[in-house]
mmCIF file of C-alpha atoms (C1' of nucleotides) in Angstrom:
data_model
loop_
_atom_site.group_PDB
_atom_site.id
_atom_site.type_symbol
_atom_site.label_atom_id
_atom_site.label_comp_id
_atom_site.label_asym_id
_atom_site.label_seq_id
_atom_site.Cartn_x
_atom_site.Cartn_y
_atom_site.Cartn_z
ATOM 1 C CA MET A 1 -42.224 -19.502 -6.431
ATOM 2 C CA ARG A 2 -45.143 -21.957 -6.001
ATOM 3 C CA ASP A 3 -48.752 -21.084 -5.179
ATOM 4 C CA SER A 4 -47.933 -17.400 -5.331
ATOM 5 C CA GLY A 5 -51.559 -16.456 -4.995
ATOM 6 C CA GLU A 6 -52.101 -18.502 -1.892
ATOM 7 C CA PHE A 7 -48.976 -17.763 0.218
ATOM 8 C CA ASP A 8 -48.139 -14.325 1.635
ATOM 9 C CA VAL A 9 -44.359 -14.415 1.700
ATOM 10 C CA SER A 10 -44.084 -10.891 3.136
ATOM 11 C CA SER A 11 -46.397 -11.584 6.022
ATOM 12 C CA ALA A 12 -44.810 -14.801 6.781
ATOM 13 C CA LEU A 13 -41.400 -13.155 7.006
ATOM 14 C CA LEU A 14 -42.585 -10.332 9.145
ATOM 15 C CA ASP A 15 -44.267 -12.828 11.478
ATOM 16 C CA TRP A 16 -41.031 -14.783 11.599
ATOM 17 C CA TYR A 17 -39.130 -11.632 12.333
ATOM 18 C CA ASP A 18 -41.388 -10.610 15.143
ATOM 19 C CA ARG A 19 -40.506 -13.813 16.875
ATOM 20 C CA HIS A 20 -36.826 -14.280 15.882
ATOM 21 C CA ALA A 21 -35.253 -10.925 15.217
ATOM 22 C CA ARG A 22 -31.648 -10.929 16.352
ATOM 23 C CA GLU A 23 -30.470 -8.311 18.846
ATOM 24 C CA MET A 24 -28.050 -5.883 17.428
ATOM 25 C CA PRO A 25 -26.732 -2.548 18.993
ATOM 26 C CA TRP A 26 -28.086 -0.407 16.149
ATOM 27 C CA ARG A 27 -31.461 -2.254 15.726
ATOM 28 C CA VAL A 28 -34.890 -1.147 17.108
ATOM 29 C CA ALA A 29 -36.653 -4.485 18.211
ATOM 30 C CA PRO A 30 -39.794 -5.047 16.288
ATOM 31 C CA ALA A 31 -41.922 -4.743 19.460
ATOM 32 C CA ASP A 32 -40.430 -1.274 20.187
ATOM 33 C CA ARG A 33 -40.682 -0.352 16.554
ATOM 34 C CA ALA A 34 -44.422 -1.255 16.664
ATOM 35 C CA ALA A 35 -44.737 1.090 19.701
ATOM 36 C CA GLY A 36 -43.528 3.896 17.578
ATOM 37 C CA VAL A 37 -39.862 4.026 18.290
ATOM 38 C CA MET A 38 -37.789 5.058 15.238
ATOM 39 C CA PRO A 39 -34.074 4.220 14.816
ATOM 40 C CA ASP A 40 -31.375 6.951 14.847
ATOM 41 C CA PRO A 41 -30.460 7.481 11.173
ATOM 42 C CA TYR A 42 -26.865 8.172 12.153
ATOM 43 C CA ARG A 43 -26.542 4.694 13.850
ATOM 44 C CA ILE A 44 -28.331 2.974 10.910
ATOM 45 C CA TRP A 45 -25.876 4.651 8.407
ATOM 46 C CA LEU A 46 -22.909 3.751 10.493
ATOM 47 C CA SER A 47 -23.946 0.172 10.867
ATOM 48 C CA GLU A 48 -24.808 -0.260 7.193
ATOM 49 C CA VAL A 49 -21.503 1.049 6.102
ATOM 50 C CA MET A 50 -19.725 -1.210 8.541
ATOM 51 C CA LEU A 51 -21.837 -4.115 7.323
ATOM 52 C CA GLN A 52 -20.751 -3.847 3.695
ATOM 53 C CA GLN A 53 -19.178 -7.081 2.838
ATOM 54 C CA THR A 54 -18.711 -7.639 6.695
ATOM 55 C CA THR A 55 -20.338 -9.956 9.116
ATOM 56 C CA VAL A 56 -22.534 -8.823 12.042
ATOM 57 C CA ALA A 57 -20.184 -10.594 14.468
ATOM 58 C CA ALA A 58 -17.086 -8.624 13.131
ATOM 59 C CA VAL A 59 -18.990 -5.366 13.158
ATOM 60 C CA ARG A 60 -20.570 -5.360 16.675
ATOM 61 C CA ASP A 61 -17.544 -4.115 18.759
ATOM 62 C CA TYR A 62 -16.465 -1.618 16.178
ATOM 63 C CA PHE A 63 -20.025 -0.082 16.172
ATOM 64 C CA VAL A 64 -20.021 0.292 19.962
ATOM 65 C CA ARG A 65 -16.501 1.812 19.970
ATOM 66 C CA PHE A 66 -17.445 4.281 17.205
ATOM 67 C CA THR A 67 -20.716 5.286 18.729
ATOM 68 C CA THR A 68 -19.216 5.621 22.169
ATOM 69 C CA ARG A 69 -16.456 7.949 20.853
ATOM 70 C CA TRP A 70 -18.632 9.711 18.377
ATOM 71 C CA PRO A 71 -22.361 9.724 19.385
ATOM 72 C CA THR A 72 -23.489 11.965 16.588
ATOM 73 C CA VAL A 73 -22.827 12.640 13.067
ATOM 74 C CA GLN A 74 -21.480 16.110 14.028
ATOM 75 C CA ALA A 75 -19.066 14.628 16.449
ATOM 76 C CA LEU A 76 -17.732 12.207 13.762
ATOM 77 C CA ALA A 77 -17.526 14.970 11.205
ATOM 78 C CA ALA A 78 -15.223 16.913 13.487
ATOM 79 C CA ALA A 79 -12.947 13.884 14.162
ATOM 80 C CA PRO A 80 -9.308 13.898 12.800
ATOM 81 C CA ASP A 81 -8.655 11.652 9.909
ATOM 82 C CA ASP A 82 -6.053 9.460 11.784
ATOM 83 C CA GLN A 83 -8.405 8.813 14.609
ATOM 84 C CA VAL A 84 -11.178 7.603 12.371
ATOM 85 C CA MET A 85 -8.714 5.410 10.424
ATOM 86 C CA GLY A 86 -7.257 4.058 13.736
ATOM 87 C CA GLU A 87 -10.619 3.084 15.047
ATOM 88 C CA TRP A 88 -11.461 1.398 11.684
ATOM 89 C CA ALA A 89 -8.202 -0.543 11.714
ATOM 90 C CA GLY A 90 -8.853 -4.294 11.373
ATOM 91 C CA LEU A 91 -12.272 -3.907 9.727
ATOM 92 C CA GLY A 92 -10.949 -3.796 6.126
ATOM 93 C CA TYR A 93 -11.965 -2.064 2.987
ATOM 94 C CA TYR A 94 -10.503 1.150 4.286
ATOM 95 C CA ALA A 95 -12.053 3.399 1.585
ATOM 96 C CA ARG A 96 -15.182 2.958 3.661
ATOM 97 C CA ALA A 97 -13.570 4.709 6.535
ATOM 98 C CA ARG A 98 -12.372 7.634 4.341
ATOM 99 C CA ASN A 99 -15.781 7.903 2.695
ATOM 100 C CA LEU A 100 -17.520 7.687 6.208
ATOM 101 C CA LEU A 101 -15.771 10.797 7.423
ATOM 102 C CA LYS A 102 -16.495 12.728 4.099
ATOM 103 C CA CYS A 103 -20.130 11.621 4.331
ATOM 104 C CA ALA A 104 -20.393 12.806 7.949
ATOM 105 C CA GLN A 105 -18.918 16.284 6.932
ATOM 106 C CA VAL A 106 -21.341 16.604 3.959
ATOM 107 C CA VAL A 107 -24.274 15.591 6.177
ATOM 108 C CA THR A 108 -23.220 18.204 8.846
ATOM 109 C CA GLU A 109 -22.224 21.077 6.541
ATOM 110 C CA GLN A 110 -24.788 20.702 3.708
ATOM 111 C CA HIS A 111 -27.803 18.924 5.353
ATOM 112 C CA GLY A 112 -27.711 20.709 8.717
ATOM 113 C CA GLY A 113 -26.584 17.533 10.528
ATOM 114 C CA THR A 114 -29.815 15.589 9.387
ATOM 115 C CA PHE A 115 -29.568 12.577 7.111
ATOM 116 C CA PRO A 116 -31.673 12.767 4.006
ATOM 117 C CA ASP A 117 -34.570 10.187 3.936
ATOM 118 C CA THR A 118 -34.939 9.469 0.321
ATOM 119 C CA TYR A 119 -33.203 6.952 -1.864
ATOM 120 C CA ASP A 120 -31.891 9.447 -4.396
ATOM 121 C CA ALA A 121 -30.594 11.913 -1.940
ATOM 122 C CA LEU A 122 -28.852 9.166 0.052
ATOM 123 C CA LEU A 123 -27.357 7.738 -3.120
ATOM 124 C CA ASN A 124 -25.455 11.015 -3.659
ATOM 125 C CA LEU A 125 -23.446 10.859 -0.449
ATOM 126 C CA PRO A 126 -19.981 9.293 -0.388
ATOM 127 C CA GLY A 127 -19.781 5.618 0.401
ATOM 128 C CA ILE A 128 -23.512 5.104 -0.142
ATOM 129 C CA GLY A 129 -24.402 2.986 -3.098
ATOM 130 C CA PRO A 130 -27.708 1.363 -4.281
ATOM 131 C CA TYR A 131 -27.812 -1.195 -1.371
ATOM 132 C CA THR A 132 -26.982 1.249 1.441
ATOM 133 C CA ALA A 133 -29.293 4.006 0.106
ATOM 134 C CA ALA A 134 -32.216 1.546 0.048
ATOM 135 C CA ALA A 135 -31.338 0.054 3.458
ATOM 136 C CA ILE A 136 -31.107 3.503 5.235
ATOM 137 C CA SER A 137 -34.221 4.749 3.590
ATOM 138 C CA ALA A 138 -36.173 1.537 4.501
ATOM 139 C CA ILE A 139 -34.844 0.812 7.984
ATOM 140 C CA ALA A 140 -34.225 4.365 9.393
ATOM 141 C CA PHE A 141 -37.265 5.956 7.729
ATOM 142 C CA ASP A 142 -39.586 3.101 6.942
ATOM 143 C CA ARG A 143 -39.796 4.029 3.382
ATOM 144 C CA PRO A 144 -40.865 1.241 0.901
ATOM 145 C CA GLU A 145 -37.407 0.802 -0.729
ATOM 146 C CA THR A 146 -36.223 -2.768 -1.751
ATOM 147 C CA VAL A 147 -32.805 -3.815 -0.422
ATOM 148 C CA LEU A 148 -30.749 -6.176 -2.717
ATOM 149 C CA ASP A 149 -27.675 -7.566 -0.887
ATOM 150 C CA GLY A 150 -26.166 -11.057 -0.975
ATOM 151 C CA ASN A 151 -28.796 -12.370 1.372
ATOM 152 C CA VAL A 152 -31.687 -11.108 -0.675
ATOM 153 C CA GLU A 153 -30.128 -12.300 -3.897
ATOM 154 C CA ARG A 154 -29.793 -15.840 -2.428
ATOM 155 C CA VAL A 155 -33.248 -15.923 -0.922
ATOM 156 C CA MET A 156 -34.883 -14.717 -4.192
ATOM 157 C CA ALA A 157 -32.849 -17.001 -6.292
ATOM 158 C CA ARG A 158 -34.111 -20.004 -4.281
ATOM 159 C CA LEU A 159 -37.649 -18.846 -3.846
ATOM 160 C CA PHE A 160 -38.055 -18.500 -7.600
ATOM 161 C CA ASP A 161 -35.463 -21.201 -8.498
ATOM 162 C CA ILE A 162 -33.420 -18.918 -10.682
ATOM 163 C CA HIS A 163 -30.490 -20.572 -12.386
ATOM 164 C CA ASP A 164 -28.974 -17.663 -14.261
ATOM 165 C CA PRO A 165 -25.575 -16.794 -12.670
ATOM 166 C CA LEU A 166 -24.820 -13.629 -10.728
ATOM 167 C CA PRO A 167 -24.120 -10.822 -11.194
ATOM 168 C CA GLY A 168 -26.011 -10.997 -14.571
ATOM 169 C CA SER A 169 -29.187 -12.242 -12.821
ATOM 170 C CA LYS A 170 -29.325 -9.179 -10.475
ATOM 171 C CA PRO A 171 -32.014 -7.228 -12.405
ATOM 172 C CA GLN A 172 -34.242 -10.308 -12.309
ATOM 173 C CA LEU A 173 -33.700 -10.896 -8.595
ATOM 174 C CA LYS A 174 -34.277 -7.290 -7.937
ATOM 175 C CA LYS A 175 -37.659 -7.487 -9.719
ATOM 176 C CA HIS A 176 -38.749 -10.394 -7.637
ATOM 177 C CA ALA A 177 -37.560 -8.671 -4.443
ATOM 178 C CA ALA A 178 -39.458 -5.468 -5.323
ATOM 179 C CA ALA A 179 -42.630 -7.364 -5.943
ATOM 180 C CA LEU A 180 -42.532 -8.826 -2.511
ATOM 181 C CA THR A 181 -41.726 -5.607 -0.620
ATOM 182 C CA PRO A 182 -44.783 -4.795 1.531
ATOM 183 C CA ALA A 183 -46.250 -1.254 1.771
ATOM 184 C CA ALA A 184 -46.497 -1.837 5.460
ATOM 185 C CA ARG A 185 -43.316 -2.168 7.598
ATOM 186 C CA PRO A 186 -40.898 -2.133 4.735
ATOM 187 C CA GLY A 187 -37.997 -1.438 7.147
ATOM 188 C CA ASP A 188 -38.743 -4.455 9.304
ATOM 189 C CA TYR A 189 -39.303 -6.529 6.118
ATOM 190 C CA ALA A 190 -35.922 -5.658 4.777
ATOM 191 C CA GLN A 191 -34.252 -6.713 8.044
ATOM 192 C CA ALA A 192 -36.357 -9.888 8.036
ATOM 193 C CA VAL A 193 -35.240 -11.007 4.547
ATOM 194 C CA MET A 194 -31.685 -10.365 5.529
ATOM 195 C CA ASP A 195 -31.948 -12.072 8.858
ATOM 196 C CA LEU A 196 -33.398 -15.101 6.981
ATOM 197 C CA GLY A 197 -30.559 -15.241 4.615
ATOM 198 C CA ALA A 198 -28.037 -14.924 7.361
ATOM 199 C CA THR A 199 -29.434 -17.542 9.813
ATOM 200 C CA ILE A 200 -31.703 -19.944 7.817
ATOM 201 C CA CYS A 201 -31.391 -19.552 3.971
ATOM 202 C CA THR A 202 -27.538 -19.785 4.294
ATOM 203 C CA PRO A 203 -25.098 -20.287 1.379
ATOM 204 C CA LYS A 204 -24.288 -23.813 2.511
ATOM 205 C CA SER A 205 -26.642 -26.314 4.145
ATOM 206 C CA PRO A 206 -29.768 -24.057 4.341
ATOM 207 C CA ALA A 207 -32.119 -24.940 7.185
ATOM 208 C CA CYS A 208 -35.221 -25.427 4.971
ATOM 209 C CA GLY A 209 -36.855 -27.591 7.622
ATOM 210 C CA ILE A 210 -37.400 -24.555 9.819
ATOM 211 C CA CYS A 211 -37.797 -21.992 7.124
ATOM 212 C CA PRO A 212 -41.059 -19.736 7.379
ATOM 213 C CA VAL A 213 -41.284 -19.680 3.590
ATOM 214 C CA GLN A 214 -40.495 -23.193 2.716
ATOM 215 C CA ALA A 215 -43.961 -23.898 1.468
ATOM 216 C CA PRO A 216 -43.739 -21.558 -1.611
ATOM 217 C CA CYS A 217 -39.992 -22.073 -2.182
ATOM 218 C CA ALA A 218 -39.431 -23.360 -5.808
ATOM 219 C CA ALA A 219 -35.810 -24.365 -5.174
ATOM 220 C CA ARG A 220 -36.839 -26.389 -2.143
ATOM 221 C CA ALA A 221 -39.419 -28.192 -4.402
ATOM 222 C CA ALA A 222 -36.925 -28.835 -6.997
ATOM 223 C CA GLY A 223 -34.162 -29.789 -4.598
ATOM 224 C CA THR A 224 -31.742 -27.154 -6.094
ATOM 225 C CA GLN A 225 -31.424 -24.933 -3.049
ATOM 226 C CA SER A 226 -27.814 -25.883 -2.310
ATOM 227 C CA ASP A 227 -26.847 -25.032 -5.910
ATOM 228 C CA LEU A 228 -28.250 -21.577 -5.827
ATOM 229 C CA PRO A 229 -27.562 -18.873 -6.479
ATOM 230 C CA ARG A 230 -25.020 -19.713 -9.223
ATOM 231 C CA LYS A 231 -22.071 -17.460 -9.657
ATOM 232 C CA THR A 232 -19.507 -16.906 -12.254
ATOM 233 C CA PRO A 233 -16.201 -18.550 -11.224
ATOM 234 C CA LYS A 234 -13.494 -16.467 -9.599
ATOM 235 C CA LYS A 235 -9.848 -16.072 -10.707
ATOM 236 C CA PRO A 236 -7.211 -17.725 -8.600
ATOM 237 C CA LYS A 237 -5.085 -15.402 -6.395
ATOM 238 C CA PRO A 238 -1.420 -14.953 -7.274
ATOM 239 C CA MET A 239 1.330 -14.955 -4.724
ATOM 240 C CA ARG A 240 3.328 -11.844 -3.940
ATOM 241 C CA TYR A 241 6.334 -11.315 -1.779
ATOM 242 C CA GLY A 242 7.818 -8.238 0.027
ATOM 243 C CA HIS A 243 9.853 -6.900 2.992
ATOM 244 C CA VAL A 244 8.983 -4.587 5.742
ATOM 245 C CA TYR A 245 11.337 -2.707 8.000
ATOM 246 C CA ILE A 246 10.713 -2.154 11.731
ATOM 247 C CA ALA A 247 13.087 0.391 13.263
ATOM 248 C CA GLN A 248 12.960 1.457 16.795
ATOM 249 C CA SER A 249 14.893 4.085 18.701
ATOM 250 C CA ASP A 250 16.504 3.568 22.078
ATOM 251 C CA ASN A 251 13.753 5.589 23.538
ATOM 252 C CA GLY A 252 11.064 3.277 22.055
ATOM 253 C CA ALA A 253 9.899 5.489 19.056
ATOM 254 C CA PHE A 254 9.121 3.697 15.759
ATOM 255 C CA LEU A 255 9.675 4.925 12.245
ATOM 256 C CA MET A 256 6.280 4.458 10.358
ATOM 257 C CA GLU A 257 4.497 5.655 7.286
ATOM 258 C CA ARG A 258 1.080 6.949 6.460
ATOM 259 C CA ARG A 259 0.050 5.134 3.261
ATOM 260 C CA PRO A 260 -1.341 7.297 0.411
ATOM 261 C CA ASP A 261 -5.208 7.631 0.323
ATOM 262 C CA LYS A 262 -5.656 5.639 -2.984
ATOM 263 C CA GLY A 263 -4.954 1.986 -3.334
ATOM 264 C CA LEU A 264 -4.341 -0.964 -0.940
ATOM 265 C CA LEU A 265 -4.635 -0.026 2.701
ATOM 266 C CA GLY A 266 -5.102 3.577 1.510
ATOM 267 C CA GLY A 267 -4.888 6.139 4.402
ATOM 268 C CA MET A 268 -3.636 3.557 6.917
ATOM 269 C CA LEU A 269 -0.633 3.534 9.142
ATOM 270 C CA GLY A 270 2.088 1.047 8.462
ATOM 271 C CA TRP A 271 5.686 0.004 8.350
ATOM 272 C CA PRO A 272 8.008 1.097 5.472
ATOM 273 C CA GLY A 273 8.746 -1.638 3.061
ATOM 274 C CA SER A 274 9.406 -2.802 -0.477
ATOM 275 C CA GLU A 275 6.932 -3.127 -3.206
ATOM 276 C CA TRP A 276 4.939 -6.388 -3.058
ATOM 277 C CA SER A 277 5.790 -8.371 -6.078
ATOM 278 C CA ASP A 278 7.609 -11.435 -7.329
ATOM 279 C CA GLY A 279 10.668 -9.276 -8.034
ATOM 280 C CA PRO A 280 13.868 -8.824 -5.951
ATOM 281 C CA ALA A 281 13.723 -7.028 -2.616
ATOM 282 C CA GLU A 282 14.400 -3.277 -2.431
ATOM 283 C CA ALA A 283 16.989 -1.764 -0.132
ATOM 284 C CA PRO A 284 15.838 -0.693 3.355
ATOM 285 C CA PRO A 285 14.749 3.117 3.687
ATOM 286 C CA PHE A 286 18.219 4.123 5.051
ATOM 287 C CA PRO A 287 21.757 2.547 5.535
ATOM 288 C CA CYS A 288 21.918 0.534 8.770
ATOM 289 C CA GLU A 289 22.711 -2.727 10.351
ATOM 290 C CA TRP A 290 19.533 -4.632 9.488
ATOM 291 C CA GLN A 291 18.720 -8.135 10.917
ATOM 292 C CA VAL A 292 16.152 -10.411 9.394
ATOM 293 C CA LEU A 293 13.636 -11.986 11.799
ATOM 294 C CA PRO A 294 13.186 -15.723 11.781
ATOM 295 C CA GLY A 295 9.728 -16.720 10.234
ATOM 296 C CA GLU A 296 7.552 -14.725 8.017
ATOM 297 C CA VAL A 297 4.234 -13.122 7.756
ATOM 298 C CA ARG A 298 1.452 -14.608 5.576
ATOM 299 C CA HIS A 299 -1.666 -12.638 4.618
ATOM 300 C CA THR A 300 -4.350 -12.899 2.042
ATOM 301 C CA PHE A 301 -5.951 -9.804 0.384
ATOM 302 C CA THR A 302 -8.980 -9.771 -1.726
ATOM 303 C CA HIS A 303 -7.000 -10.489 -4.900
ATOM 304 C CA PHE A 304 -3.539 -11.917 -3.894
ATOM 305 C CA HIS A 305 -1.633 -13.810 -1.253
ATOM 306 C CA LEU A 306 1.306 -12.184 0.448
ATOM 307 C CA ILE A 307 4.420 -13.411 2.221
ATOM 308 C CA LEU A 308 6.551 -10.759 4.027
ATOM 309 C CA ARG A 309 9.955 -11.038 5.611
ATOM 310 C CA ILE A 310 10.547 -8.749 8.572
ATOM 311 C CA TRP A 311 13.733 -6.807 9.102
ATOM 312 C CA THR A 312 14.558 -4.853 12.227
ATOM 313 C CA THR A 313 17.160 -2.521 13.608
ATOM 314 C CA THR A 314 17.765 -0.023 16.456
ATOM 315 C CA LEU A 315 18.261 3.537 15.767
ATOM 316 C CA PRO A 316 20.014 6.268 17.811
ATOM 317 C CA VAL A 317 17.582 8.726 19.509
ATOM 318 C CA GLY A 318 16.769 11.600 17.162
ATOM 319 C CA TRP A 319 16.652 9.667 13.936
ATOM 320 C CA SER A 320 14.355 10.963 11.351
ATOM 321 C CA HIS A 321 13.702 10.396 7.681
ATOM 322 C CA ASP A 322 11.960 12.089 4.918
ATOM 323 C CA ASP A 323 8.343 10.630 4.250
ATOM 324 C CA LEU A 324 8.521 8.729 7.452
ATOM 325 C CA ILE A 325 6.723 9.296 10.764
ATOM 326 C CA VAL A 326 8.542 9.269 14.128
ATOM 327 C CA MET A 327 5.894 7.530 16.248
ATOM 328 C CA GLU A 328 6.671 8.081 19.939
ATOM 329 C CA LYS A 329 6.276 5.147 22.237
ATOM 330 C CA HIS A 330 3.340 6.680 24.064
ATOM 331 C CA ALA A 331 1.430 7.527 20.812
ATOM 332 C CA PHE A 332 1.826 4.046 19.256
ATOM 333 C CA ARG A 333 -1.280 1.875 19.392
ATOM 334 C CA PRO A 334 -0.949 -1.613 17.714
ATOM 335 C CA SER A 335 -4.692 -1.465 17.252
ATOM 336 C CA ASP A 336 -4.289 1.387 14.898
ATOM 337 C CA LEU A 337 -2.597 -0.944 12.342
ATOM 338 C CA PRO A 338 -4.297 -2.787 9.526
ATOM 339 C CA THR A 339 -4.110 -6.595 10.039
ATOM 340 C CA VAL A 340 -1.167 -7.340 7.793
ATOM 341 C CA MET A 341 0.911 -4.653 9.567
ATOM 342 C CA ARG A 342 -0.291 -5.899 12.923
ATOM 343 C CA LYS A 343 0.982 -9.315 12.109
ATOM 344 C CA ALA A 344 4.445 -7.955 11.270
ATOM 345 C CA TYR A 345 4.428 -6.106 14.633
ATOM 346 C CA ASP A 346 3.395 -9.281 16.468
ATOM 347 C CA LEU A 347 6.200 -11.254 14.913
ATOM 348 C CA TRP A 348 8.707 -8.519 15.703
ATOM 349 C CA ARG A 349 7.487 -8.279 19.313
ATOM 350 C CA SER A 350 7.664 -12.024 19.834
ATOM 351 C CA THR A 351 11.349 -12.267 18.975
ATOM 352 C "C1'" DT B 1 -17.674 -2.760 -16.848
ATOM 353 C "C1'" DA B 2 -14.848 -5.488 -14.714
ATOM 354 C "C1'" DG B 3 -11.000 -4.904 -11.540
ATOM 355 C "C1'" DC B 4 -9.736 -3.199 -7.101
ATOM 356 C "C1'" DC B 5 -10.345 -3.140 -2.263
ATOM 357 C "C1'" DG B 6 -9.672 -6.591 3.860
ATOM 358 C "C1'" DT B 7 -10.718 -9.558 7.082
ATOM 359 C "C1'" DG B 8 -12.157 -13.459 9.950
ATOM 360 C "C1'" DG B 9 -14.831 -17.549 10.526
ATOM 361 C "C1'" DG B 10 -16.740 -21.712 8.867
ATOM 362 C "C1'" DA B 11 -16.667 -25.991 6.150
ATOM 363 C "C1'" DT C 1 -4.900 -26.157 4.385
ATOM 364 C "C1'" DT C 2 -7.503 -24.150 1.287
ATOM 365 C "C1'" DC C 3 -11.473 -22.233 -0.292
ATOM 366 C "C1'" DC C 4 -15.712 -19.541 0.141
ATOM 367 C "C1'" DC C 5 -17.932 -15.620 1.189
ATOM 368 C "C1'" DA C 6 -20.265 -11.479 4.273
ATOM 369 C "C1'" DA C 7 -25.983 -6.248 5.172
ATOM 370 C "C1'" DG C 8 -20.902 -3.228 -1.660
ATOM 371 C "C1'" DG C 9 -18.859 0.997 -3.497
ATOM 372 C "C1'" DC C 10 -15.731 3.265 -6.656
ATOM 373 C "C1'" DT C 11 -13.672 3.920 -10.928
#
DNA sequence: TAGCCGTGGGA
DNA sequence: TTCCCAAGGCT
């Protein structure tokens, strides 16, 4: 950072935030916050878990649905697993939803329904790691904790023109971020840095011309802002193949499965199917006249691409099968499905 | 500790 | 079309 003794980065960011804070359903606007309004820790916690590796645009509607259905942590703690998983369907990283329910139950049963306010206590809760513990403590309780997410990493790497690649440079970036964290309004400051990273100090084509901290930015001076932060290269994603089987009874019931809690799409509803590999297809779950649908489903997960063929059949009323769920027509909600299973359903329905 | 774990939007 | 990556956590 340039002229570090003459430019107050924290004050500049807070001033910018006061004028440009984005509206969000969980956020207390800076003017209201200045008037003494405190956020609801339940809503801050819920939003922060939803925002893990997920954009604000994707989270917004999910947050509204969750808080409408479960307005308090006690209400969420009392919710059945399948309803929570169904509401989370489509958001991804489904371990978050399982840990969300666990955390709500721990807070309700062991903390009297009140979220702890310290970093260390929050860190002990399921689904809350270093970032989220700091974010809840700062935003919900205005404690001087330093958040370090992808935005803050990028902003710090550029402000101080740090070329060491992530994730190795994380401690160094954290040190700079901590040094800038103000004693006053740490909650608004945390949101200010993240808003800056999301709207101005963006990964590609940062808008340095309108940046409130362009003056002290070392990368801006060196012209390296578009190359920072450096990251270690990622491995290419392999292709996998598989089959799914959609069987419906004459009365409209589907045969479905609840996936095991651990692993990919853990705890989610889905169609029975083969393993996903480059090997040969497995037989359908029961002998029947199966018909393959034209076309295929393509989907990309975090670490592989997938191509699925869809098979279908009609079953007599009353069919059942070990390990499979008979989902009656009135109980089936396509929105309960994770996206890859939803794609298979959409292809089936369109033919 | 490095691999696993989703999804949708933007370039 | 393909790649990147977003307010990470768990094991």
